Structures are given as C-alpha cells and as structure tokens.
JSON list of C-alpha atoms in Angstrom, two decimals:
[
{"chain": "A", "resi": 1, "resn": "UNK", "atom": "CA", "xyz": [41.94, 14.39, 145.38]},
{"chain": "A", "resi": 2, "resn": "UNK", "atom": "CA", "xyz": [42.89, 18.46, 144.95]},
{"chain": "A", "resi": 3, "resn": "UNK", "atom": "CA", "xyz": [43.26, 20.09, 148.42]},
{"chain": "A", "resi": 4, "resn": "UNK", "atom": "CA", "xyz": [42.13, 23.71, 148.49]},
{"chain": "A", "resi": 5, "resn": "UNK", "atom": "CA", "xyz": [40.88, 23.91, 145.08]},
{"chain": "A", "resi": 6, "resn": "UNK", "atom": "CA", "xyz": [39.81, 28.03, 145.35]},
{"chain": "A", "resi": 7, "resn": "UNK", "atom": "CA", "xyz": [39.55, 28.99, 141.73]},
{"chain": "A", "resi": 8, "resn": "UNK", "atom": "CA", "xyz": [37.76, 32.17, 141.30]},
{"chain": "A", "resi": 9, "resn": "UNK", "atom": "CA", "xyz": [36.30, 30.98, 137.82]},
{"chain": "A", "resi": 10, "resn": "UNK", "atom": "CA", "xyz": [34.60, 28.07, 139.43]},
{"chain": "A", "resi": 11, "resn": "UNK", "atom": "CA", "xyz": [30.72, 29.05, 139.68]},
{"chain": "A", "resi": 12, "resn": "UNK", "atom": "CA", "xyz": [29.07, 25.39, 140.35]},
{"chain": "A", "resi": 13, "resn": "UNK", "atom": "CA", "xyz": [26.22, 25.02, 143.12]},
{"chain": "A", "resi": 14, "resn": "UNK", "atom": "CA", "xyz": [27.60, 23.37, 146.13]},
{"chain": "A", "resi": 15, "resn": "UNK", "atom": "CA", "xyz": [25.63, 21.35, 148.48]},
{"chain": "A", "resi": 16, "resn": "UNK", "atom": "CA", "xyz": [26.15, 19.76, 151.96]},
{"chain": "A", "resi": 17, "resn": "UNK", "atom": "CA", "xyz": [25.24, 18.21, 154.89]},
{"chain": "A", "resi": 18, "resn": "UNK", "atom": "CA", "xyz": [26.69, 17.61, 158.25]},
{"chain": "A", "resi": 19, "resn": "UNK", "atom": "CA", "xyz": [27.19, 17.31, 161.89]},
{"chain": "A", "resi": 20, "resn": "UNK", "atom": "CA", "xyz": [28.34, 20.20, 164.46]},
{"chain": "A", "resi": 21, "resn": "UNK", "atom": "CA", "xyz": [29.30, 20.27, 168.34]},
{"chain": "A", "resi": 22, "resn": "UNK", "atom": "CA", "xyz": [27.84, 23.55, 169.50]},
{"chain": "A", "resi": 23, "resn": "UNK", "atom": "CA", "xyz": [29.31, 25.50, 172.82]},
{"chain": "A", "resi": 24, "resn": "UNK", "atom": "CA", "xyz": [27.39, 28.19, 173.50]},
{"chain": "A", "resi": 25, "resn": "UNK", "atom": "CA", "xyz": [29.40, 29.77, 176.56]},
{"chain": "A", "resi": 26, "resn": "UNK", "atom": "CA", "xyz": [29.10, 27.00, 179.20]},
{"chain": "A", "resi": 27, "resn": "UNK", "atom": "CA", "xyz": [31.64, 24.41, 178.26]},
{"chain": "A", "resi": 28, "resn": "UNK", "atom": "CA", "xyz": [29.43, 21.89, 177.19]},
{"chain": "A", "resi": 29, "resn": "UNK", "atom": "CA", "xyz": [29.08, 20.54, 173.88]},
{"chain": "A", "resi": 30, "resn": "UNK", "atom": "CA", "xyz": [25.44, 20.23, 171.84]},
{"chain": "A", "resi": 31, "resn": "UNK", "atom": "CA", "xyz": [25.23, 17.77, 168.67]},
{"chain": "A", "resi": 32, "resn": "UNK", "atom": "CA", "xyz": [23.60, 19.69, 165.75]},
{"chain": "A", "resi": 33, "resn": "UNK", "atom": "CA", "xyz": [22.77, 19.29, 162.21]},
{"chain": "A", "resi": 34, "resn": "UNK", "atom": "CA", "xyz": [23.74, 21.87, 159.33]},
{"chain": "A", "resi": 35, "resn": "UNK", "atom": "CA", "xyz": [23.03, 22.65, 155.74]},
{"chain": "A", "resi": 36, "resn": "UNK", "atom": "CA", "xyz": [26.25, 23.83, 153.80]},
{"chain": "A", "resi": 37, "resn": "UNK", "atom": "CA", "xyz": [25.48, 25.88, 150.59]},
{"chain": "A", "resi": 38, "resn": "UNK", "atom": "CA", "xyz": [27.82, 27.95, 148.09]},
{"chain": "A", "resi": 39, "resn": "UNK", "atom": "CA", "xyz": [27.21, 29.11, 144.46]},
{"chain": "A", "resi": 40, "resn": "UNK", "atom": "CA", "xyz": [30.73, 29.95, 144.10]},
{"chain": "A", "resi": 41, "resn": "UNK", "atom": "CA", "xyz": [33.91, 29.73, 146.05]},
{"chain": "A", "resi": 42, "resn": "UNK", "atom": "CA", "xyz": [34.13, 33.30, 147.75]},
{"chain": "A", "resi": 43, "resn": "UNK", "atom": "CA", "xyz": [30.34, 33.46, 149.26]},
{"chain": "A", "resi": 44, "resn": "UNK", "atom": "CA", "xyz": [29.03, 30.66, 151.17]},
{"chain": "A", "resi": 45, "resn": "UNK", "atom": "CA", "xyz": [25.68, 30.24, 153.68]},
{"chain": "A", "resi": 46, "resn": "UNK", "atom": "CA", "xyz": [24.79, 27.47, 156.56]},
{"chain": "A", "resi": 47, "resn": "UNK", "atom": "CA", "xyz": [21.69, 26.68, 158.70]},
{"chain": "A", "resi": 48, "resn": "UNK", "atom": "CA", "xyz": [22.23, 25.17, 161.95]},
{"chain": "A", "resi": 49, "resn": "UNK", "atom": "CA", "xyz": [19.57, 23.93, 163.77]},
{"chain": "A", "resi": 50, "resn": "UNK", "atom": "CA", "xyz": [20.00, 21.89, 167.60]},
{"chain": "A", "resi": 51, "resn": "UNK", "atom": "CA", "xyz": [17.92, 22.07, 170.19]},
{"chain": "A", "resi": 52, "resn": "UNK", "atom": "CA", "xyz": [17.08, 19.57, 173.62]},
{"chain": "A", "resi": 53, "resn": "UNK", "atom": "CA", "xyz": [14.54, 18.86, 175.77]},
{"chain": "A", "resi": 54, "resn": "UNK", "atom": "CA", "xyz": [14.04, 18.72, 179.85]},
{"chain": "A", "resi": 55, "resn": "UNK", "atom": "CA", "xyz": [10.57, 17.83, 181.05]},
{"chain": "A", "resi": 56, "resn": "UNK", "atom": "CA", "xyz": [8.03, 20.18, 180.20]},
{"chain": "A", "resi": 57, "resn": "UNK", "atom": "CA", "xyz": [10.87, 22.11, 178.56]},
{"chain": "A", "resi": 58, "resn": "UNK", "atom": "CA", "xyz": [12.08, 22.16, 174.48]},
{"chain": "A", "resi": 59, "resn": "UNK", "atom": "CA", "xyz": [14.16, 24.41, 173.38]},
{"chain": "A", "resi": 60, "resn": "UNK", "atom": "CA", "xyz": [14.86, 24.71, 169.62]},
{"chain": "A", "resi": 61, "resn": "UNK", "atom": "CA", "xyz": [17.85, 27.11, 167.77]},
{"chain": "A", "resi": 62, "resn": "UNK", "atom": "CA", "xyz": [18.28, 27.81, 164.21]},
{"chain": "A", "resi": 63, "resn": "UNK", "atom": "CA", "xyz": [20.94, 29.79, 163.08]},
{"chain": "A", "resi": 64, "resn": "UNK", "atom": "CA", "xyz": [21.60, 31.12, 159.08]},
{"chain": "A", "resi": 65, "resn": "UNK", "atom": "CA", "xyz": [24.92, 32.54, 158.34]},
{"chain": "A", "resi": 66, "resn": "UNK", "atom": "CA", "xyz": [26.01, 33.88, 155.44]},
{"chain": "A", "resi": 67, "resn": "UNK", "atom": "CA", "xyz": [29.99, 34.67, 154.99]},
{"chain": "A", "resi": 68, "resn": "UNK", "atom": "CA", "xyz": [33.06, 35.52, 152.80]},
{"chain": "A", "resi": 69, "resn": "UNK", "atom": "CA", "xyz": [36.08, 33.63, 152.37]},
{"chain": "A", "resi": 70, "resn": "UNK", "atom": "CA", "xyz": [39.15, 36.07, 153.33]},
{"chain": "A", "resi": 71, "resn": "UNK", "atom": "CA", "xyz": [42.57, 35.07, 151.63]},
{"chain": "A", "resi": 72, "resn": "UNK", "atom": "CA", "xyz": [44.69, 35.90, 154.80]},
{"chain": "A", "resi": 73, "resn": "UNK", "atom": "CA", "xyz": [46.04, 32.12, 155.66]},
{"chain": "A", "resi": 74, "resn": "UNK", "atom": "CA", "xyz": [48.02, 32.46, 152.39]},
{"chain": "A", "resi": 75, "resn": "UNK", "atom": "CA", "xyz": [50.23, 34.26, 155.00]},
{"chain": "A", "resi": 76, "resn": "UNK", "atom": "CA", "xyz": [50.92, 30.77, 156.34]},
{"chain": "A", "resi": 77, "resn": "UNK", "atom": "CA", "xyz": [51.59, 29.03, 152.92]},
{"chain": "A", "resi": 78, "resn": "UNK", "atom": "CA", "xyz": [48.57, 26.88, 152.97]},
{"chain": "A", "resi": 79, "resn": "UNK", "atom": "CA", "xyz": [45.85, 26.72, 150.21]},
{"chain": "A", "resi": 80, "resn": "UNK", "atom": "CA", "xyz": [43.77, 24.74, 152.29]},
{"chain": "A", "resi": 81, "resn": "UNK", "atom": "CA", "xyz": [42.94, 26.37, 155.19]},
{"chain": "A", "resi": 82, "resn": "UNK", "atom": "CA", "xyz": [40.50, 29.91, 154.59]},
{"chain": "A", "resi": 83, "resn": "UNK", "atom": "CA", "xyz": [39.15, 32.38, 157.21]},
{"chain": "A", "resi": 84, "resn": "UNK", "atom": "CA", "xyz": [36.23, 33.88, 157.11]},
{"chain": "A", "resi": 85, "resn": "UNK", "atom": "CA", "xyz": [33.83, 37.19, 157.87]},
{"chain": "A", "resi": 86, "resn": "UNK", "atom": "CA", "xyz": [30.10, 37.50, 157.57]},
{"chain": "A", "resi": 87, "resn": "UNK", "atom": "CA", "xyz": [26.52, 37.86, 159.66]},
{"chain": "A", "resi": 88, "resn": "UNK", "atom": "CA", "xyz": [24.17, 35.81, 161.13]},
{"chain": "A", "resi": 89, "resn": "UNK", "atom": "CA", "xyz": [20.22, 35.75, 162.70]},
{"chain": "A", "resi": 90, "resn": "UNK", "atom": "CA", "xyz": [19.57, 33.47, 164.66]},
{"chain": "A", "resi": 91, "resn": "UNK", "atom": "CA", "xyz": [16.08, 32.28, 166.52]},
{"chain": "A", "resi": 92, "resn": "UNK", "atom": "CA", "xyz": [16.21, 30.91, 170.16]},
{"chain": "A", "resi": 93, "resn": "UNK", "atom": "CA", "xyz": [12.77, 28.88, 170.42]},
{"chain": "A", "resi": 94, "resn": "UNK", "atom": "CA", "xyz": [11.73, 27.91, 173.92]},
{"chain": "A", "resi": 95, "resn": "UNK", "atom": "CA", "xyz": [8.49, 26.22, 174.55]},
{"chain": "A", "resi": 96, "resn": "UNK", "atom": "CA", "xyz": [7.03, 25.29, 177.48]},
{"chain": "A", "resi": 97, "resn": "UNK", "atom": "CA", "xyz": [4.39, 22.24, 177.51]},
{"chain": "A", "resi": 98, "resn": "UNK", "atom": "CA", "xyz": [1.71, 22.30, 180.47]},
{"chain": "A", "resi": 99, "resn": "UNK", "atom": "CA", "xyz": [-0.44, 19.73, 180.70]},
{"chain": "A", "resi": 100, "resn": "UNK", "atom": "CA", "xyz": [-3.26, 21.82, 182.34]},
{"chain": "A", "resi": 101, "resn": "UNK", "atom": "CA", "xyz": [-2.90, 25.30, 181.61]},
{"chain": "A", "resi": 102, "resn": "UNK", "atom": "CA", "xyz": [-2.20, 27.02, 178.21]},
{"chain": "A", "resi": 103, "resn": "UNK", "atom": "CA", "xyz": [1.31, 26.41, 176.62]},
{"chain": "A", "resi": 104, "resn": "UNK", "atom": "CA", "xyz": [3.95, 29.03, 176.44]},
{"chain": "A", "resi": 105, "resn": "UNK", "atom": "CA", "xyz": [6.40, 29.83, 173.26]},
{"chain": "A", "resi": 106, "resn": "UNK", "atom": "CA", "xyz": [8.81, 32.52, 172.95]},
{"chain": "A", "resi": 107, "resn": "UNK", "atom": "CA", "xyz": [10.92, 33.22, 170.06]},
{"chain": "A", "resi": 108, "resn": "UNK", "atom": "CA", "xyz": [13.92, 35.21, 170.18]},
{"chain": "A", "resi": 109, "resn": "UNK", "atom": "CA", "xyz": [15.16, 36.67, 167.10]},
{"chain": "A", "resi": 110, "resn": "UNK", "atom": "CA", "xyz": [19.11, 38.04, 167.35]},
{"chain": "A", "resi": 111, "resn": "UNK", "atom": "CA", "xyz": [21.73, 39.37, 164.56]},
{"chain": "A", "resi": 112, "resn": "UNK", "atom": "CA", "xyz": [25.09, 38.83, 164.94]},
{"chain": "A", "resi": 113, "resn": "UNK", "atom": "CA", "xyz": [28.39, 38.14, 163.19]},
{"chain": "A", "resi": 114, "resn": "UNK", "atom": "CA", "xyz": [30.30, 35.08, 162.35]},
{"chain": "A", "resi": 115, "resn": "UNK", "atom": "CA", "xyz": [34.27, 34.57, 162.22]},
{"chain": "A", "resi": 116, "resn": "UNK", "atom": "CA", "xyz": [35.86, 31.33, 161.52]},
{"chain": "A", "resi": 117, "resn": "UNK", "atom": "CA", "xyz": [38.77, 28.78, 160.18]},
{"chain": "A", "resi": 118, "resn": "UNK", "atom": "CA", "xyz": [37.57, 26.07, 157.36]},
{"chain": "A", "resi": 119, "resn": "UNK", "atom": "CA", "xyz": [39.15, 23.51, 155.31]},
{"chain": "A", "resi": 120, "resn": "UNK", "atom": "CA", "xyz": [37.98, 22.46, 152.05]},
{"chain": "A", "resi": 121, "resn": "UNK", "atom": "CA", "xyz": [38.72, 19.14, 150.07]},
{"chain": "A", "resi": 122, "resn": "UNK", "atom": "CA", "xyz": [37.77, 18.99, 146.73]},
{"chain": "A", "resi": 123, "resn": "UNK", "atom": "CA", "xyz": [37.06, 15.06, 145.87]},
{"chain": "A", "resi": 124, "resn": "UNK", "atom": "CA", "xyz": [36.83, 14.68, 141.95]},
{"chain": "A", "resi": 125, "resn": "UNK", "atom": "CA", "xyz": [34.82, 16.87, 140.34]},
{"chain": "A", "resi": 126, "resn": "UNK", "atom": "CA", "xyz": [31.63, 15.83, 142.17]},
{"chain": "A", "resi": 127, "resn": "UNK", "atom": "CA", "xyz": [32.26, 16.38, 146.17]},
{"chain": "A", "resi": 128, "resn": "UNK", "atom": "CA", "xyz": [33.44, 18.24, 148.98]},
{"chain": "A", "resi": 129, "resn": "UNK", "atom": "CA", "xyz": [34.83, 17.55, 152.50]},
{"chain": "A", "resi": 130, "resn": "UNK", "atom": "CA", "xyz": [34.91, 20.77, 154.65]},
{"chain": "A", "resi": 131, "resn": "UNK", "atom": "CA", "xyz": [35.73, 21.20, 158.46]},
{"chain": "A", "resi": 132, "resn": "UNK", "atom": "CA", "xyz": [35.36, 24.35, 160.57]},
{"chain": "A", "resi": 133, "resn": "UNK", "atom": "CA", "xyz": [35.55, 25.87, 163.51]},
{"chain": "A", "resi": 134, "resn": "UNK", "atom": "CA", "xyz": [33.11, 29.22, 163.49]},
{"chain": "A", "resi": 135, "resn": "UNK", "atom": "CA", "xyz": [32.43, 31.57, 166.17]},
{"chain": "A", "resi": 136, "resn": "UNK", "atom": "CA", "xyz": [29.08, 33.11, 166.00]},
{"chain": "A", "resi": 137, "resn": "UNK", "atom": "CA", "xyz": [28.96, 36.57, 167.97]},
{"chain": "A", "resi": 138, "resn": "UNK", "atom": "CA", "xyz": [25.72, 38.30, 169.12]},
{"chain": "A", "resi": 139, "resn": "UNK", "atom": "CA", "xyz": [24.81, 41.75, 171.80]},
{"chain": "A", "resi": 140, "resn": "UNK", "atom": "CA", "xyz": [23.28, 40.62, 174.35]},
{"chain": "A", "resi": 141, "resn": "UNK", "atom": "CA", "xyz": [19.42, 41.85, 174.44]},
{"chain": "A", "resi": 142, "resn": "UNK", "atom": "CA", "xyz": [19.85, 45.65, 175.99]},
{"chain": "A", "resi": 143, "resn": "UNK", "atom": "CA", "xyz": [22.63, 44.84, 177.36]},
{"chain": "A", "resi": 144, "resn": "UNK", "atom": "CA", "xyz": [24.93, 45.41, 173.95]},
{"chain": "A", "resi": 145, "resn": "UNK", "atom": "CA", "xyz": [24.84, 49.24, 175.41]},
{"chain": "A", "resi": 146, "resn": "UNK", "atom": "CA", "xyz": [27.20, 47.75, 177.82]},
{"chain": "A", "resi": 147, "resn": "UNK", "atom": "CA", "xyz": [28.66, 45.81, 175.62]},
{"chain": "A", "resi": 148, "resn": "UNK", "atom": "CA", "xyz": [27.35, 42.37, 176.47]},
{"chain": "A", "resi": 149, "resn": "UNK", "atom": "CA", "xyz": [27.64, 39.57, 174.37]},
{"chain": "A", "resi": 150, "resn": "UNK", "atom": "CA", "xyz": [26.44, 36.26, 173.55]},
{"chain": "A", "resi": 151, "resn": "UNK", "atom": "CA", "xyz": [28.16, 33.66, 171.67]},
{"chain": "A", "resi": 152, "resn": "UNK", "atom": "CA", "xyz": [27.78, 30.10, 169.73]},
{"chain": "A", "resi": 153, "resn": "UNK", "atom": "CA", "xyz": [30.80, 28.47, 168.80]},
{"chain": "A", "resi": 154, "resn": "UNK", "atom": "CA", "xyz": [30.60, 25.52, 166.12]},
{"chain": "A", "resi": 155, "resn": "UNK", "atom": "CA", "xyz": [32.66, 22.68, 165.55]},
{"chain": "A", "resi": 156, "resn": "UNK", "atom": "CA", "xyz": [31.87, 21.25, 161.93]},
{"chain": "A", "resi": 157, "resn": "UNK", "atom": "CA", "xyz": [32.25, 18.60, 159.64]},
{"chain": "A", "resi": 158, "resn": "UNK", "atom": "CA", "xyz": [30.14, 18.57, 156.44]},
{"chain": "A", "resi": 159, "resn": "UNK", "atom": "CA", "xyz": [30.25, 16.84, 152.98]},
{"chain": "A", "resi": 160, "resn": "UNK", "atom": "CA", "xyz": [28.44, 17.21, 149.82]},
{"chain": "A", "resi": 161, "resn": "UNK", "atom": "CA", "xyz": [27.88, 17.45, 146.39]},
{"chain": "A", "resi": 162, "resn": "UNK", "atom": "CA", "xyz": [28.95, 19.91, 143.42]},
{"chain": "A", "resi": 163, "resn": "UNK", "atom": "CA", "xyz": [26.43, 20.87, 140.72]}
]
C-alpha cells in the first residue's frame, strides 16, 4: 500500500464511487451517493446527488464540482493529506405531487465554490481509497448583494479503480 502517491507524471483515468453525509446549514446529516473522477492527480471532478421525500413533497440535489489539488499541507509534513480549490453548480429540484390538481417542479440552478481536506490511498496499482471533508459555498439568490450565503458541507468516503 503507498500513502499519498501524488506523482505529477501519473496521467491514468481514475474512477470511484461512494457514500457522503451532507449538512447543509441545519445540523443534520443527509446520506448521499457520489461519483469520484480524475484523469490525473492535480484536477479532479465529483457528482453528488441526495435528495428525500415528505408526503406530497421530493426534493432532489445534484451537485458537480470540479477542483485543484493545492500542495499547502506539505507545510505539515504529510504527503497524504491535500487541500483543495475549485467551483461548483449545483441544481436544487423540488417537486410537488398533487393528486388532483396539476403537479409543480422547480429547479434551481446555483454556482458556487468548493474548499476542502482529502486523503488519498493508493492500493497497488489498480485502486484508490479517498476521504474528504468539502465545503461547498454558494450566494444566496439576490441576496449575495448582501452577502448571503448558502452552504453544503460533505463528509466523504469513496473508492475506485485506476485505468
């Protein structure tokens, strides 16, 4: 097993699935599903998708982040543990189901940015173990003049494959 394998010159395709626990600002926790995908080891993109339903109610998110490894925990002599920088649009999906009248759907569409803390283990040559912990920053509708914001943090565990 090689912890924080990071060579530049490595350009395989990674692939990976896993679970989250998604917080989005009220302190309780949402199971989700993601899609991990790199074809290198500087750039790397996810899609998150969770959602619930209540009654008539379903609500549906899907979120697609792309970011960029920063080399700043070498500060803290680790070769494991990587930061990390990019941008993310989300869609909030909210349907509403009535049996007798028409049914409602709204889809709101947001950009935002994306910070966050990962750790990578390399398995062999064939697979990947990566945790993080990503914060995923939006403005708030109109309200970004006043600098509102809205916010989706992630708690992650994924594993995959190397091409």
């Amino acid at each position: 097993m090689i912890l924080g394998s990071f060579s530049p010159s490595l350009q395989a395709f990674e692939l990976g699935l896993g679970f989250s626990a998604i917080e989005e600002g009220d302190d309780r926790f949402r199971p989700g599903i993601l899609v991990d995908m790199s074809s290198g080891e500087v750039w790397r993109s996810r899609a998150y998708y969770y959602g619930r339903k209540y009654g008539p109610i379903t609500e549906r998110t899907m979120l697609i982040s792309v970011y960029r490894y920063l080399d700043i925990m070498r500060v803290f002599n680790t070769n494991f543990l990587r930061a990390s920088v990019g941008g993310v649009v989300m869609n909030e999906r909210t349907e509403l189901d009535f049996k007798e009248d028409e049914d409602e759907v709204e889809n709101n569409f947001n950009l935002g940015a994306t910070i966050g803390v990962h750790t990578y283990i390399k398995i062999g040559d064939s697979f990947f173990v990566q945790g993080s912990v990503e914060s995923h920053l939006f403005l708030a509708g109109l309200g970004g003049i006043l600098l509102a914001n809205g916010r989706k943090q992630m708690i992650s565990l994924a594993s995959g494959a190397v091409f």
